[in-house]
mmCIF file of C-alpha atoms in Angstrom:
data_model
loop_
_atom_site.group_PDB
_atom_site.id
_atom_site.type_symbol
_atom_site.label_atom_id
_atom_site.label_comp_id
_atom_site.label_asym_id
_atom_site.label_seq_id
_atom_site.Cartn_x
_atom_site.Cartn_y
_atom_site.Cartn_z
ATOM 1 C CA SER A 1070 -9.193 60.676 151.063
ATOM 2 C CA PRO A 1071 -5.770 62.356 151.512
ATOM 3 C CA VAL A 1072 -4.632 63.224 155.020
ATOM 4 C CA PRO A 1073 -3.945 66.968 155.432
ATOM 5 C CA PRO A 1074 -0.422 67.819 156.688
ATOM 6 C CA SER A 1075 -0.138 68.693 160.352
ATOM 7 C CA PRO A 1076 0.379 72.389 160.942
ATOM 8 C CA VAL A 1077 3.964 73.315 161.909
ATOM 9 C CA PRO A 1078 4.152 75.960 164.611
ATOM 10 C CA PRO A 1079 6.268 78.968 163.632
ATOM 11 C CA SER A 1080 9.734 79.159 165.134
ATOM 12 C CA PRO A 1081 9.986 81.667 168.010
ATOM 13 C CA VAL A 1082 13.452 82.790 166.795
ATOM 14 C CA PRO A 1083 13.695 83.509 163.058
ATOM 15 C CA PRO A 1084 16.924 82.245 161.437
ATOM 16 C CA SER A 1085 19.476 84.989 161.022
ATOM 17 C CA PRO A 1086 21.246 85.108 157.636
ATOM 18 C CA ALA A 1087 24.144 87.070 159.204
ATOM 19 C CA ILE A 1088 25.321 84.042 161.259
ATOM 20 C CA PRO A 1089 26.628 81.255 159.016
ATOM 21 C CA LEU A 1090 25.708 77.746 160.080
ATOM 22 C CA CYS A 1091 29.200 76.445 159.432
ATOM 23 C CA ARG A 1092 32.384 78.512 159.458
ATOM 24 C CA PRO A 1093 35.188 77.642 157.091
ATOM 25 C CA HIS A 1094 38.347 76.822 159.009
ATOM 26 C CA SER A 1095 41.896 77.378 157.988
ATOM 27 C CA GLY A 1096 44.542 74.650 158.246
ATOM 28 C CA ALA A 1097 46.927 76.974 160.090
ATOM 29 C CA ARG A 1098 44.441 77.545 162.881
ATOM 30 C CA ILE A 1099 43.966 73.794 163.369
ATOM 31 C CA LYS A 1100 47.729 73.145 163.440
ATOM 32 C CA ALA A 1101 48.278 75.950 165.929
ATOM 33 C CA SER A 1102 45.578 74.586 168.218
ATOM 34 C CA ARG A 1103 47.187 71.110 168.239
ATOM 35 C CA ALA A 1104 50.615 72.391 169.266
ATOM 36 C CA PRO A 1105 51.597 71.518 172.850
ATOM 37 C CA PRO A 1106 51.171 74.368 175.324
ATOM 38 C CA ARG A 1107 54.326 76.308 176.072
ATOM 39 C CA THR A 1108 55.592 77.026 179.576
ATOM 40 C CA PRO A 1109 55.947 80.701 180.379
ATOM 41 C CA GLU A 1110 59.431 82.061 180.907
ATOM 42 C CA PRO A 1111 60.718 81.825 184.516
ATOM 43 C CA VAL A 1112 60.525 84.909 186.689
ATOM 44 C CA GLU A 1113 63.678 86.846 187.548
ATOM 45 C CA GLY A 1114 66.056 84.902 189.792
ATOM 46 C CA ARG A 1115 64.589 81.463 188.969
ATOM 47 C CA LYS A 1116 65.154 78.849 186.282
ATOM 48 C CA HIS A 1117 63.249 75.885 184.864
ATOM 49 C CA THR A 1118 64.519 72.368 185.662
ATOM 50 C CA GLU A 1119 63.455 68.937 184.483
ATOM 51 C CA LEU A 1120 61.491 67.060 187.153
ATOM 52 C CA GLN A 1121 60.493 63.416 187.097
ATOM 53 C CA THR A 1122 56.880 62.998 188.211
ATOM 54 C CA ASP A 1123 56.445 59.249 187.686
ATOM 55 C CA ALA A 1124 55.214 56.999 190.485
ATOM 56 C CA TYR A 1125 58.693 55.409 190.717
ATOM 57 C CA LEU A 1126 62.121 56.982 190.504
ATOM 58 C CA GLU A 1127 64.557 56.031 187.807
ATOM 59 C CA GLU A 1128 68.159 57.069 187.517
ATOM 60 C CA LEU A 1129 68.505 59.357 184.514
ATOM 61 C CA THR A 1130 71.826 59.058 182.700
ATOM 62 C CA ASP A 1131 73.154 60.291 179.407
ATOM 63 C CA THR A 1132 75.050 57.084 178.648
ATOM 64 C CA VAL A 1133 73.582 53.681 177.950
ATOM 65 C CA PRO A 1134 75.071 50.805 179.985
ATOM 66 C CA GLU A 1135 77.234 48.558 177.810
ATOM 67 C CA ALA A 1136 78.474 44.996 178.229
ATOM 68 C CA ASP A 1137 80.810 42.909 176.052
ATOM 69 C CA ASN A 1138 80.055 39.274 175.256
ATOM 70 C CA ALA A 1139 82.093 36.822 173.208
ATOM 71 C CA THR A 1140 81.133 33.650 171.372
ATOM 72 C CA GLN A 1141 83.159 31.014 169.549
ATOM 73 C CA THR A 1142 81.730 29.157 166.576
ATOM 74 C CA ASP A 1143 82.697 25.583 165.761
ATOM 75 C CA ALA A 1144 85.205 25.076 162.993
ATOM 76 C CA PHE A 1145 83.577 24.230 159.689
ATOM 77 C CA LEU A 1146 84.138 20.667 158.496
ATOM 78 C CA ASP A 1147 85.246 20.208 154.898
ATOM 79 C CA ARG A 1148 82.304 19.158 152.795
ATOM 80 C CA PRO A 1149 82.841 16.349 150.282
ATOM 81 C CA PRO A 1150 82.690 17.504 146.661
ATOM 82 C CA THR A 1151 79.253 17.433 145.076
ATOM 83 C CA PRO A 1152 78.956 14.524 142.580
ATOM 84 C CA ILE A 1153 78.472 15.395 138.896
ATOM 85 C CA PHE A 1154 74.813 15.200 137.864
ATOM 86 C CA VAL A 1155 74.136 12.285 135.490
ATOM 87 C CA PRO A 1156 70.505 11.909 134.378
ATOM 88 C CA GLN A 1157 68.951 8.437 134.517
ATOM 89 C CA LYS A 1158 68.636 6.519 131.290
ATOM 90 C CA THR A 1159 65.199 6.016 129.856
ATOM 91 C CA GLY A 1160 64.258 3.533 127.167
ATOM 92 C CA ALA A 1161 66.308 0.734 125.636
ATOM 93 C CA ASP A 1162 69.821 1.187 124.198
ATOM 94 C CA ALA A 1163 70.259 0.336 120.522
ATOM 95 C CA ALA A 1164 73.491 -1.263 119.233
ATOM 96 C CA THR A 1165 74.785 -2.098 115.782
ATOM 97 C CA GLN A 1166 77.491 -4.707 115.200
ATOM 98 C CA ILE A 1167 79.651 -4.433 112.093
ATOM 99 C CA ALA A 1168 81.369 -7.666 110.940
ATOM 100 C CA ASN A 1169 84.644 -7.664 108.957
#
């Protein structure tokens, strides 16, 4: 005999058709939300400065330290000329002798 389905209690809050379950989002809104937060403008009489907040201090410079190094290569030795390629002979040579 078939088992009757269990009764489902009615929901205490009926679903509202005015509130969509999922809102469409625009690409501009997502891009704007991912932008880094901006610092407000300084108040009158003050100015913003860069401050290093790392655990160690490092000298900040605009120029990169440079150093010159020199090396000397060995002189190239003259290479002997490459021999002309002559393929190996295969088989037996045939000869004909003509008598006078």
